[in-house]
Coordinates of C-alpha atoms in Angstrom, one line a residue:
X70 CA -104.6 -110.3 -41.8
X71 CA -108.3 -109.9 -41.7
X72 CA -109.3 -106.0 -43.4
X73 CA -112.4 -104.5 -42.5
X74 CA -113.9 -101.3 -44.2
X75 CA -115.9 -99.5 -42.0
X76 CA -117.5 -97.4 -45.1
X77 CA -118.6 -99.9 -47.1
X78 CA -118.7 -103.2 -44.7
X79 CA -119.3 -102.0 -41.1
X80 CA -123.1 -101.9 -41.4
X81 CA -123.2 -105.4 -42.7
X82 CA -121.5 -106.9 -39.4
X83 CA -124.0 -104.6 -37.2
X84 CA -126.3 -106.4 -38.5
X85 CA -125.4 -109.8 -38.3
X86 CA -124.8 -108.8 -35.1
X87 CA -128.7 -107.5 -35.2
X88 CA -127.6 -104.3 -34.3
X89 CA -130.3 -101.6 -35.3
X90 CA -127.9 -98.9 -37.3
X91 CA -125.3 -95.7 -36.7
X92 CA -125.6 -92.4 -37.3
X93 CA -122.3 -91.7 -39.0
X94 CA -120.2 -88.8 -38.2
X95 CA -119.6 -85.9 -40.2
X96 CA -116.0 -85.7 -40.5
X97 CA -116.1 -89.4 -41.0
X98 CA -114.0 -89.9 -44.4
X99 CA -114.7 -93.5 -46.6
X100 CA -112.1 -95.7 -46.6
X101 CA -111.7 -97.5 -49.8
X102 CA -113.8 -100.7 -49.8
X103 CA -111.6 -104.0 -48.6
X104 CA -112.2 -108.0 -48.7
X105 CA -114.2 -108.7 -45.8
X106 CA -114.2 -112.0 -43.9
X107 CA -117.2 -111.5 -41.1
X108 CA -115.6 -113.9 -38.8
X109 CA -116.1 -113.2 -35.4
X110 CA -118.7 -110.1 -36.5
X111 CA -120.9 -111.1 -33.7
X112 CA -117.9 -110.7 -30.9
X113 CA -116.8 -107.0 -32.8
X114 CA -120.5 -105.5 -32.9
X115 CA -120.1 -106.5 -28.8
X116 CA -116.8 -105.1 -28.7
X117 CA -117.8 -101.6 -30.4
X118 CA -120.6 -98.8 -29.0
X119 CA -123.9 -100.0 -30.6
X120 CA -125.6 -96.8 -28.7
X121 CA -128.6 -96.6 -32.0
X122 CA -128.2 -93.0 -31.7
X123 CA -124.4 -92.4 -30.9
X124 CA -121.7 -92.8 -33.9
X125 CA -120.1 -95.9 -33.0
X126 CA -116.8 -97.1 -34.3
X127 CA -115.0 -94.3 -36.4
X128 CA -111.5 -93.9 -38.3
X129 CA -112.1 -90.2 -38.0
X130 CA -108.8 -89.0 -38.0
X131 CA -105.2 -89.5 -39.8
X132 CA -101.9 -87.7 -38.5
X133 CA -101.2 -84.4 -39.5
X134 CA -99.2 -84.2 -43.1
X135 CA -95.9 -85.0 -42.6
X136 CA -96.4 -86.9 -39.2
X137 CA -97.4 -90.5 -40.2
X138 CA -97.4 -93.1 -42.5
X139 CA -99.9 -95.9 -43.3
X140 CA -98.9 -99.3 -41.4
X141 CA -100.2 -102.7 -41.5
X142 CA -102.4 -104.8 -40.3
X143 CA -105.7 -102.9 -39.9
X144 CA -107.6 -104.0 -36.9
X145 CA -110.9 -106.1 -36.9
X146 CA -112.5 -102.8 -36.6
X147 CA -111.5 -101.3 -39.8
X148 CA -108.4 -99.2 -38.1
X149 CA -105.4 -98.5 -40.5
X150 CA -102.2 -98.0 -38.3
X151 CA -99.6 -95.3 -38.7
X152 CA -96.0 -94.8 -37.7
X153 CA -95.7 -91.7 -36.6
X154 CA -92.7 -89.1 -36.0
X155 CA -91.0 -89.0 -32.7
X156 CA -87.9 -89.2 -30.5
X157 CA -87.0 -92.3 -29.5
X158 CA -84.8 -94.0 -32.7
X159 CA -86.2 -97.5 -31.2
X160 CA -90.2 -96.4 -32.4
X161 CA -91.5 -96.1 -29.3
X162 CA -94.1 -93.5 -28.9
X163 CA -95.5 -91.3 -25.9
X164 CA -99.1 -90.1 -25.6
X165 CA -97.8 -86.7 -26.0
X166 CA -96.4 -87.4 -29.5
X167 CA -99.6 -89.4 -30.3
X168 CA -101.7 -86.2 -29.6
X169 CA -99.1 -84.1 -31.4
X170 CA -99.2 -86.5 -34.4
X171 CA -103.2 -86.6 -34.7
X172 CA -103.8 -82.5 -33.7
X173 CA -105.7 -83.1 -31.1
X174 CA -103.9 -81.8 -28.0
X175 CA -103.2 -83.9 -25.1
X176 CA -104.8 -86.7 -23.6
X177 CA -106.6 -86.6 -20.2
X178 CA -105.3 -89.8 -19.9
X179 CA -101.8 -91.8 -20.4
X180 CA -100.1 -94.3 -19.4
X181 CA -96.7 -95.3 -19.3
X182 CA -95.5 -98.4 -21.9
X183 CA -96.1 -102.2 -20.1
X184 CA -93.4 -104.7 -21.7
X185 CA -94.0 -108.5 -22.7
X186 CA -94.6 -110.9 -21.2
X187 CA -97.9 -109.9 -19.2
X188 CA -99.1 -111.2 -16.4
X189 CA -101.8 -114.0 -18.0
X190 CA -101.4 -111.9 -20.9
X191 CA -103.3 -109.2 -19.9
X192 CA -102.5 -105.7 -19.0
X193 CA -104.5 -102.8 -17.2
X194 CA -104.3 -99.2 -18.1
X195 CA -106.4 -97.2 -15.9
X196 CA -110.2 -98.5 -17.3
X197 CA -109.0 -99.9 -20.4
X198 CA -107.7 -103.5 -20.3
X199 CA -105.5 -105.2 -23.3
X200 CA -105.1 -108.9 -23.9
X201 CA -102.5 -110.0 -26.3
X202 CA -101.5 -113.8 -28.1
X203 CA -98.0 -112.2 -28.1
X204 CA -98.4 -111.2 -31.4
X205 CA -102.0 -109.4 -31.9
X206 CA -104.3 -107.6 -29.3
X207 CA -107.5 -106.7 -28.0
X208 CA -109.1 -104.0 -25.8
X209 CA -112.0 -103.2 -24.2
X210 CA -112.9 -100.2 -21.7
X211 CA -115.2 -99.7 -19.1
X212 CA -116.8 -96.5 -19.6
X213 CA -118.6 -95.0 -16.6
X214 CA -122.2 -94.3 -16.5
X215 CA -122.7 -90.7 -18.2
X216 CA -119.4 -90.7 -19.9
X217 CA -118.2 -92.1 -23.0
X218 CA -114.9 -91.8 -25.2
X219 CA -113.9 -89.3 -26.9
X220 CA -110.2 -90.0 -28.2
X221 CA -108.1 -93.7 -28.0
X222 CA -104.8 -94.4 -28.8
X223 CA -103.0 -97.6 -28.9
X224 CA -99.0 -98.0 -29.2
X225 CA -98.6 -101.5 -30.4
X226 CA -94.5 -101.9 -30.8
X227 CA -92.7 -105.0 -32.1
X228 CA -89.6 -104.7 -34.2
X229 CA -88.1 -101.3 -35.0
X230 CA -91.5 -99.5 -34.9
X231 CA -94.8 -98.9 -33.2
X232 CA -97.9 -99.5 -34.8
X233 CA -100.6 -96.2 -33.8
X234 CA -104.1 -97.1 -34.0
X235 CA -105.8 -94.2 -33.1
X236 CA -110.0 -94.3 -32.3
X237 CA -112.1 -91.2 -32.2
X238 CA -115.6 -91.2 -31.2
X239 CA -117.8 -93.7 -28.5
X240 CA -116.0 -96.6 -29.1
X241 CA -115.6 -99.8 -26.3
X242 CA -112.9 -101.9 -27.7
X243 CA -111.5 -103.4 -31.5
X244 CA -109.4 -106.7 -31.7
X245 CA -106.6 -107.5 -34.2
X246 CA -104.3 -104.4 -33.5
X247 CA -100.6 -105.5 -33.8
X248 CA -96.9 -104.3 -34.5
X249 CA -95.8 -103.3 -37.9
X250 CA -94.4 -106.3 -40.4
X251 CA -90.7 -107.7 -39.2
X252 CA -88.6 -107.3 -42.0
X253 CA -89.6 -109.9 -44.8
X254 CA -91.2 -112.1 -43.1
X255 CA -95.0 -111.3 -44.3
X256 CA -96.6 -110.9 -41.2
X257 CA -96.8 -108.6 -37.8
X258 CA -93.7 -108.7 -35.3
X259 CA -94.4 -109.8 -32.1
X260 CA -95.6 -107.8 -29.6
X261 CA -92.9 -106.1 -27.4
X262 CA -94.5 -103.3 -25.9
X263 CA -98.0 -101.8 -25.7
X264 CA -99.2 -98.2 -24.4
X265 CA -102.8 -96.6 -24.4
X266 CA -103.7 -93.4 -24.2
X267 CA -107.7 -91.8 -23.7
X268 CA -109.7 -89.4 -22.8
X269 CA -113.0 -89.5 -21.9
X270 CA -115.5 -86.6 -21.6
X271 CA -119.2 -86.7 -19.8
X272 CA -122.2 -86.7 -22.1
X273 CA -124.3 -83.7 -22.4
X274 CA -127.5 -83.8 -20.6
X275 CA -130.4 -85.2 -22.8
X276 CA -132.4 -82.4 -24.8
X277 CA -135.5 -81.0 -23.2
X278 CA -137.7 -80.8 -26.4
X279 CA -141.6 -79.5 -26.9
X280 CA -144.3 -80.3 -28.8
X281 CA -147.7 -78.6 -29.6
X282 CA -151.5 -79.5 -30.3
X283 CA -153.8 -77.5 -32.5
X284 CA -157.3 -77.8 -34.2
X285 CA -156.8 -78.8 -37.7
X286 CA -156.9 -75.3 -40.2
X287 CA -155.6 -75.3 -43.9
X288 CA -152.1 -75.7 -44.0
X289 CA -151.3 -76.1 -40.6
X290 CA -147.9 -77.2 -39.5
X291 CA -146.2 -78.2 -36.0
X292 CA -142.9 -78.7 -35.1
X293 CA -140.9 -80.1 -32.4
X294 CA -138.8 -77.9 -31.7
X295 CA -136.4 -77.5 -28.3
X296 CA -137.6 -75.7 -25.0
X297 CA -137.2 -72.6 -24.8
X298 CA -133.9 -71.5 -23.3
X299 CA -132.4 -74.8 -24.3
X300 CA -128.9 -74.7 -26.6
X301 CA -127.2 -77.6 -28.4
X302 CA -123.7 -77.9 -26.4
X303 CA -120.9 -76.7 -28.7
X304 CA -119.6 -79.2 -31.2
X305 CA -122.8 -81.2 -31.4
X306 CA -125.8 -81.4 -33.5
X307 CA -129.3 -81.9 -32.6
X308 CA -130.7 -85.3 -34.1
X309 CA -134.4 -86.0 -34.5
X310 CA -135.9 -89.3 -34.1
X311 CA -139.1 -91.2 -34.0
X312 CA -140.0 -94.9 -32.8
X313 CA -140.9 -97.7 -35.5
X314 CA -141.5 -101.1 -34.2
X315 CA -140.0 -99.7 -30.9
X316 CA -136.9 -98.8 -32.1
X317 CA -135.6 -95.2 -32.8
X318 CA -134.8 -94.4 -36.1
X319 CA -132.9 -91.2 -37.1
X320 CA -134.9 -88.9 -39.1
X321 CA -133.6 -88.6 -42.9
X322 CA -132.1 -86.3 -44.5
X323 CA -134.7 -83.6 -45.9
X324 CA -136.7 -85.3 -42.8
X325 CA -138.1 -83.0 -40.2
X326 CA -140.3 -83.7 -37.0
X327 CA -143.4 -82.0 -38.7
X328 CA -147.0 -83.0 -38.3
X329 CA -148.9 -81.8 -41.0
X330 CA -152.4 -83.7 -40.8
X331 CA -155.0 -85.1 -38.4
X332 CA -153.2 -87.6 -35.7
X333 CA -150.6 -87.5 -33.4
X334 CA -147.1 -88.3 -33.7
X335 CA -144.0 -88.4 -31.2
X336 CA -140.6 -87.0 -31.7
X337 CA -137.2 -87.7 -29.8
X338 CA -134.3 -85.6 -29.8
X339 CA -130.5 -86.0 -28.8
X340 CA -127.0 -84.2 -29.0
X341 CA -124.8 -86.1 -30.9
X342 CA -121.1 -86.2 -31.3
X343 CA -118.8 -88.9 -31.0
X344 CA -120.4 -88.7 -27.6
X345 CA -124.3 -88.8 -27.8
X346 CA -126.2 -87.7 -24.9
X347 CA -129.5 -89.9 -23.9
X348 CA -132.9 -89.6 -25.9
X349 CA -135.6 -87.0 -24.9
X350 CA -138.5 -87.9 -23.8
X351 CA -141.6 -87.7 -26.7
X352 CA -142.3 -84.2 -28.1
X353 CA -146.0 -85.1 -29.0
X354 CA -147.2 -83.4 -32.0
X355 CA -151.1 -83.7 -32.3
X356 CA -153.6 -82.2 -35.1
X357 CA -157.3 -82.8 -33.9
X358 CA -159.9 -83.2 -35.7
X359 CA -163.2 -80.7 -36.2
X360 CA -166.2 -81.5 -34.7
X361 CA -169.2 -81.8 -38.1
X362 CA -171.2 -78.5 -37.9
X363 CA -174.3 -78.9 -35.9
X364 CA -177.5 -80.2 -38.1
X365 CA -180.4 -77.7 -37.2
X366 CA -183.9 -76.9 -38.5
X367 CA -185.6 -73.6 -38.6
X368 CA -188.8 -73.5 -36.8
X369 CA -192.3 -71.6 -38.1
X370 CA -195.2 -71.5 -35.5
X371 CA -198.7 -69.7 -35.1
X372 CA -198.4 -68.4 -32.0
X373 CA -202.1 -69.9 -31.1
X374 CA -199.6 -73.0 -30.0
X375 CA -196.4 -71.4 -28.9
X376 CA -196.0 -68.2 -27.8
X377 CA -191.9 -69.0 -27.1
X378 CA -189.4 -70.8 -29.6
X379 CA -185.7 -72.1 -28.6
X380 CA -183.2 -72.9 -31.4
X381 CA -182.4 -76.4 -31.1
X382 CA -180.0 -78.6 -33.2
X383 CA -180.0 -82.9 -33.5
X384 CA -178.1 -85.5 -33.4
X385 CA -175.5 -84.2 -31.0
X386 CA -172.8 -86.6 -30.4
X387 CA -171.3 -87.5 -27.0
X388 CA -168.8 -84.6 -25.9
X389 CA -170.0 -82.4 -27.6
X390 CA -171.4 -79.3 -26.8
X391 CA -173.0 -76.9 -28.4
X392 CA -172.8 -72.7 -28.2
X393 CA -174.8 -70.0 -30.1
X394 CA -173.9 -67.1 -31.6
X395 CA -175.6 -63.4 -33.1
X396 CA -173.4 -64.0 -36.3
X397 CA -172.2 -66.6 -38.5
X398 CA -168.9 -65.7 -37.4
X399 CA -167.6 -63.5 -34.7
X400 CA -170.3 -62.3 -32.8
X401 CA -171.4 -62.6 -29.3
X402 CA -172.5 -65.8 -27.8
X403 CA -176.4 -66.3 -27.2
X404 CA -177.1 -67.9 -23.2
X405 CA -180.9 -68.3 -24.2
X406 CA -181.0 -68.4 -28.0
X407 CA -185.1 -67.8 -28.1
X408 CA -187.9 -66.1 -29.8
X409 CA -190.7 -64.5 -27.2
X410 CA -193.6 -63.3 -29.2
X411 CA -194.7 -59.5 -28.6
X412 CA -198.3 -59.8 -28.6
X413 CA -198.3 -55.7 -29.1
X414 CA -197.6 -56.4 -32.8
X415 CA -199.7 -58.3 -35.4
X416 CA -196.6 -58.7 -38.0
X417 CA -194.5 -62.1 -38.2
X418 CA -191.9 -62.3 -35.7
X419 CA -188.4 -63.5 -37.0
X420 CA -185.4 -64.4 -34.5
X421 CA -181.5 -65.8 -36.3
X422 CA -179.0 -67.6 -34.3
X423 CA -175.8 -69.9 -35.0
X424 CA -174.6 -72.8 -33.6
X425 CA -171.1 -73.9 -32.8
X426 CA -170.4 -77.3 -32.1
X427 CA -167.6 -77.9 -29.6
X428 CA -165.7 -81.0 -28.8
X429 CA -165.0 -80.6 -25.0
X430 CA -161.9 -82.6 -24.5
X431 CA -160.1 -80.6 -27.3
X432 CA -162.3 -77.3 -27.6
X433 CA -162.1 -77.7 -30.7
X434 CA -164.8 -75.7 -32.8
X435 CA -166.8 -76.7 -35.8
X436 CA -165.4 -74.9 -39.2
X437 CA -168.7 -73.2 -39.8
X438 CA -171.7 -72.4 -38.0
X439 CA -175.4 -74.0 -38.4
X440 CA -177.9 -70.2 -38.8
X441 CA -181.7 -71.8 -37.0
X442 CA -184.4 -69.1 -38.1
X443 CA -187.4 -69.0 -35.4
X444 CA -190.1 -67.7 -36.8
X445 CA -194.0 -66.6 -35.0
X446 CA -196.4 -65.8 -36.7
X447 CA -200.1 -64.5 -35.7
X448 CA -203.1 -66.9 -35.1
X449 CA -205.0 -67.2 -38.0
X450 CA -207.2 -70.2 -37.4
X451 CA -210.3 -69.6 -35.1
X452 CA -210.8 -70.4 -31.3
X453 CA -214.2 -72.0 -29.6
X454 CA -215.0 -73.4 -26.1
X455 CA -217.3 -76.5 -26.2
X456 CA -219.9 -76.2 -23.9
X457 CA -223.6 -77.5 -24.9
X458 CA -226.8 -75.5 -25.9
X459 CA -230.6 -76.3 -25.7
X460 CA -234.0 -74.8 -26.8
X461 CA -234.8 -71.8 -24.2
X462 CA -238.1 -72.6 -22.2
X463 CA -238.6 -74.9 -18.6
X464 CA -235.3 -76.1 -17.5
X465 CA -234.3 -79.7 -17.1
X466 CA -231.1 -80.6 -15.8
X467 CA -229.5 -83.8 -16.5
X468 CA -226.7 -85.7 -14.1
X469 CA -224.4 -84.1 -16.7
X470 CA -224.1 -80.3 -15.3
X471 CA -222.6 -78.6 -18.3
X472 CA -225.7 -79.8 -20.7
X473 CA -229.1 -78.0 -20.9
X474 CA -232.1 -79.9 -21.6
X475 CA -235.5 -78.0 -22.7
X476 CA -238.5 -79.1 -24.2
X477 CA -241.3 -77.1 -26.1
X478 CA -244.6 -77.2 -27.0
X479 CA -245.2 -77.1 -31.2
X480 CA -247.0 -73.2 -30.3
X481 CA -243.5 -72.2 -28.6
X482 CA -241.8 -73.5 -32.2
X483 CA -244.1 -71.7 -34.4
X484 CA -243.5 -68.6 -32.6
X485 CA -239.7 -69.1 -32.6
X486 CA -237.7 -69.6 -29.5
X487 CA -234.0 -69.2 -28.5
X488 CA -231.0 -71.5 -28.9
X489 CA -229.2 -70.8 -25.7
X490 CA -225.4 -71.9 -25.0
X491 CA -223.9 -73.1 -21.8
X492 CA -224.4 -72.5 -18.2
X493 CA -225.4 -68.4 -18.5
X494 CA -228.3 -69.0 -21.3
X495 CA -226.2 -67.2 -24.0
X496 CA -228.6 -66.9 -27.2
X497 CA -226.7 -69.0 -29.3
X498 CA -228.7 -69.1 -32.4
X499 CA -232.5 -69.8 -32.7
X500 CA -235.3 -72.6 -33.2
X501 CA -238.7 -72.5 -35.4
X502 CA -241.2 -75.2 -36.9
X503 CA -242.9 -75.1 -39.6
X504 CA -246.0 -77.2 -41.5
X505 CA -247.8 -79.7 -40.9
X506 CA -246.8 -81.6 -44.3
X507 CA -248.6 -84.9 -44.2
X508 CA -248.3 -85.4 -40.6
X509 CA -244.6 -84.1 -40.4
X510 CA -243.1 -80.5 -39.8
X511 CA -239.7 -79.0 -39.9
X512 CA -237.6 -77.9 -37.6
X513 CA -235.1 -75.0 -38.3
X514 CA -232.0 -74.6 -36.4
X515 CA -229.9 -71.4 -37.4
X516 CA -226.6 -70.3 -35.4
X517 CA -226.0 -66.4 -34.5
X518 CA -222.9 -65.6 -35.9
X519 CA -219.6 -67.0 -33.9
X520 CA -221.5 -70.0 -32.7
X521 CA -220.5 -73.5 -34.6
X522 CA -221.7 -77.0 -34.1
X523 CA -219.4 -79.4 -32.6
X524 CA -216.1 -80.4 -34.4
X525 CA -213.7 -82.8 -33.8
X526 CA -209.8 -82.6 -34.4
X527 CA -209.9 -83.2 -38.1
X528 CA -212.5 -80.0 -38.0
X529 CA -215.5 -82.1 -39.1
X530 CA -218.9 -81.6 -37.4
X531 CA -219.5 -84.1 -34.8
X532 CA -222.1 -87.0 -35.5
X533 CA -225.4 -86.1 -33.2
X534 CA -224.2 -82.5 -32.4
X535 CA -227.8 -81.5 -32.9
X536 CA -230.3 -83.6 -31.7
X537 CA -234.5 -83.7 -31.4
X538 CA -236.9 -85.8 -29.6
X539 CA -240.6 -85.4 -30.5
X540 CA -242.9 -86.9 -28.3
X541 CA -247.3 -86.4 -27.3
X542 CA -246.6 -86.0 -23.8
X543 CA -244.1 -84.0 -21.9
X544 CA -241.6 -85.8 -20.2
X545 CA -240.4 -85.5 -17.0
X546 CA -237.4 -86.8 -17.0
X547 CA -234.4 -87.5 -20.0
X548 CA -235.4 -90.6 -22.3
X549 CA -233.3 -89.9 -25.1
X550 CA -232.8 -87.7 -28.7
X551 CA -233.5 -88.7 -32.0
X552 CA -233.3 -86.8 -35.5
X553 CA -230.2 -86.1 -37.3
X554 CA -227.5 -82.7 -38.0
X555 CA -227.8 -81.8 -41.8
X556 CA -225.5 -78.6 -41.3
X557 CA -224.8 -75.4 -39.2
X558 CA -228.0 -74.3 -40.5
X559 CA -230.1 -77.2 -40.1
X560 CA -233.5 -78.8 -40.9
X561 CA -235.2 -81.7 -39.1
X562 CA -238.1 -83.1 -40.2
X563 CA -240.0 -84.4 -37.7
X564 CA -243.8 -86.3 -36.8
X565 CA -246.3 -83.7 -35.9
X566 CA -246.5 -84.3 -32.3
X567 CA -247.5 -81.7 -29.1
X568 CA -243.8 -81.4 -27.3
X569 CA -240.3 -80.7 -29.1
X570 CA -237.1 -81.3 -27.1
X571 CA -234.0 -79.7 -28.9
X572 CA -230.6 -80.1 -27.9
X573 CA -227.1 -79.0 -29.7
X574 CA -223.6 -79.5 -28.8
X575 CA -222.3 -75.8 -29.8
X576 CA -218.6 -74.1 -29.7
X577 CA -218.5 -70.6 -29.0
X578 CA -216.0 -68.7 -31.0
X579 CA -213.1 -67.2 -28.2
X580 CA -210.1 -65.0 -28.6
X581 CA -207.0 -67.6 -29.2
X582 CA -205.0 -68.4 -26.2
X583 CA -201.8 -67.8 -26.4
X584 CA -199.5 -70.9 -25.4
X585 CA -197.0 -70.5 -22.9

């Protein structure tokens, strides 16, 4: 007869039978390891519970000491028989004396013996159904949904004695289960009688199990854990699991669902026993990430450009936001994190804020804080308007309003006349000429203090800022300048001729505007 060690050899026909694993049960005791012919391993693994997180096929239990001895042949499914104790001097045996034999109580279900021959060699015990050659048998039950077995017994008499092979856990069916040897002759009697016994009990209900989600700290650690006011049902355990290649695998031993870094991870849980309940759904454990701090810049102004700063930060990514703070931790947050300059005072003005980034799907907040100093200080550099000046004497008007055109006569220059500036005749500096000097004289143009010729951005004087046109005869209407700006005192030397037209682009020096 075929032996089959369900210790040592049990995994190896699962897997032929590409059966993913079983969880093995704790009072499960190793047999001794057998020969093992994996014939028909492909029909047992279809024959057995292959539930990947229930405990499958088990030879949990022997009678009670003094209530049963080892028999022969063990079944395909690694079952040693016993003859057990009982009444009835032929070796037949009730369910009551099977439960009495193994310590287990009574059975929810048994049946009375069914004699040989059966009926097309089969025979019916409530869901269980037995097929025999006349010498060996097989079974198979039909469990219903949410149910599954807890306790099996099969009588098996031939001979003088009944074989007892007795199943305990979520098993569906073994083969090879016969009568004890018939005196000498080497091999199983033949089948006279067969009785079952089972009972079955409903599976627990699947665990309800939680996870958690957290921004990533130092040495932070989530566990799936149950739901609150959830218990494991009374003789089972809790078993952890988690999908690889879409199949659950049992967490090891040591092995805990624990998330200890950035990701995400799911956990399944179930109540196992001999009868497992079904899987949880996922307890998701998930660590996110930080958002980078925010990359700032401090800002430094006169306040002749701005008279307002706002703390800015760059290079924000998408979804995230940012929020500022009074402190580099803690703190209150800042809606408008500005500096508004107090013109009252003449001192620098300093304002410090923080930002936080934010990620706005998982609010998670940046580990530190990005401090952005605004900083005003007063206007140091000087302020003019840029209207244009002319020699003071008889007006002429050009098309352009804003310019002043005057000429003079060489007695007006040697006296001195005024420089005026802009559309109310400021005196802007003054104009005198001097010589003859071989038929040439010099003109002198010096500023009043704040006045400036002309400058452009870069703070150079502008080319023809100061201009003079000599002429015998006095015009009537514009023809043009000539002579050249030596500085913001300057001298012109000129032909010595009746009429002097002078004309200088000037800046008036202003109080700075403050920007807005």
């Amino acid at each position: 007869m075929r032996n089959f060690s369900i210790a040592g050899n049990l995994n190896k026909v699962w897997m032929l039978a590409l059966v993913a694993f079983m969880v093995a049960c704790s009072q499960f005791e190793a047999q001794g390891p057998d020969d093992v012919n994996l014939e028909n391993a492909e029909e047992l693994a279809s024959a057995f519970s292959m539930d990947p997180y229930g405990l499958g096929l088990e030879n949990a239990r022997v009678p009670l000491e003094g209530k049963g001895t080892a028999s022969e042949p063990v079944s395909d499914g690694g079952i040693t028989p016993y003859i057990i104790t009982g009444t009835s001097g032929g070796g037949n045996r009730t369910c009551d004396e099977v439960a009495t034999a193994y310590g287990i109580g009574s059975f929810e279900n048994s049946f009375e013996q069914i004699n040989t021959p059966f009926t097309n060699n089969t025979a019916t015990f409530g869901l269980l159904t037995a097929t025999t050659d006349g010498t060996f048998v097989s079974w198979s039950i039909e469990v219903p949904e949410g149910y599954c077995v807890k306790y099996v017994a099969a009588v098996v008499k031939g001979g003088n004695d009944a074989n007892v092979y007795f199943y305990e856990g979520d098993v569906s069916g073994d083969s090879g289960l016969a009568s004890p040897g018939a005196g000498g002759s080497g091999g199983a009697a033949s089948l006279s009688n067969l009785r079952f016994c089972y009972t079955l009990e409903e599976k627990p209900d699947a665990p309800i199990v939680e996870g958690d989600e957290e921004c990533f700290v130092e040495d932070l650690v989530l566990r799936a854990t149950l739901a609150d006011g959830v218990t494991i049902p009374e003789g089972y355990t809790l078993q952890w699991y988690k999908k690889v290649n879409g199949e659950y695998v049992a967490l090891g031993e040591g092995e805990e669902p624990i998330l200890d870094e950035v990701g995400s991870i799911d956990y399944y849980a179930a109540f196992v026993n001999g009868c497992s309940s079904e899987m949880s759904n996922a307890a998701t454990l998930t660590i996110n990430p930080l958002p980078g701090p925010p990359t700032g810049g401090d800002q430094d102004e006169e306040v002749c450009d701005f008279s307002k700063l706002t703390a800015t930060v760059k290079d924000v990514p998408d979804g995230v936001s940012i929020v500022w703070y009074d402190a580099p931790t803690g703190g209150n947050v800042v809606t408008d994190p500005s500096l508004v300059y107090d013109p009252s005072g003449d001192e620098v003005q300093t304002a410090t804020f923080y930002a936080e980034a934010v990620n706005d799907e998982t609010e998670c907040v940046s580990a530190t804080r990005t401090m952005v100093t605004l900083t005003l200080r007063p206007c140091t550099r000087e302020c003019y308007d840029d209207e244009s000046a002319t020699g003071r004497g008889n007006a002429f008007t050009n098309r352009r309003p804003a310019t002043w055109f005057q000429w003079n006569t060489r007695g007006e220059l040697i006296t001195g006349v005024d420089l005026v500036y802009g559309r109310q005749l400021e005196k802007a500096g003054s104009v005198t000429i001097s010589g003859p000097d071989g038929g040439f004289r010099t003109i002198t143009v010096t500023l009043d203090p704040g006045f400036r010729f002309a400058q452009d951005a870069d703070g150079n004087i502008v080319s023809g800022a100061l201009k003079v046109f000599a002429s015998n005869t006095q015009f009537t209407q514009f023809s043009g300048f000539s002579g050249a700006l030596q500085s913001n005192t300057a001298t012109i030397r000129v032909p010595d001729t009746g009429f002097y037209f002078v004309h200088g682009d000037i800046e008036r020096k202003i109080d700075c505007p403050i920007a807005d």
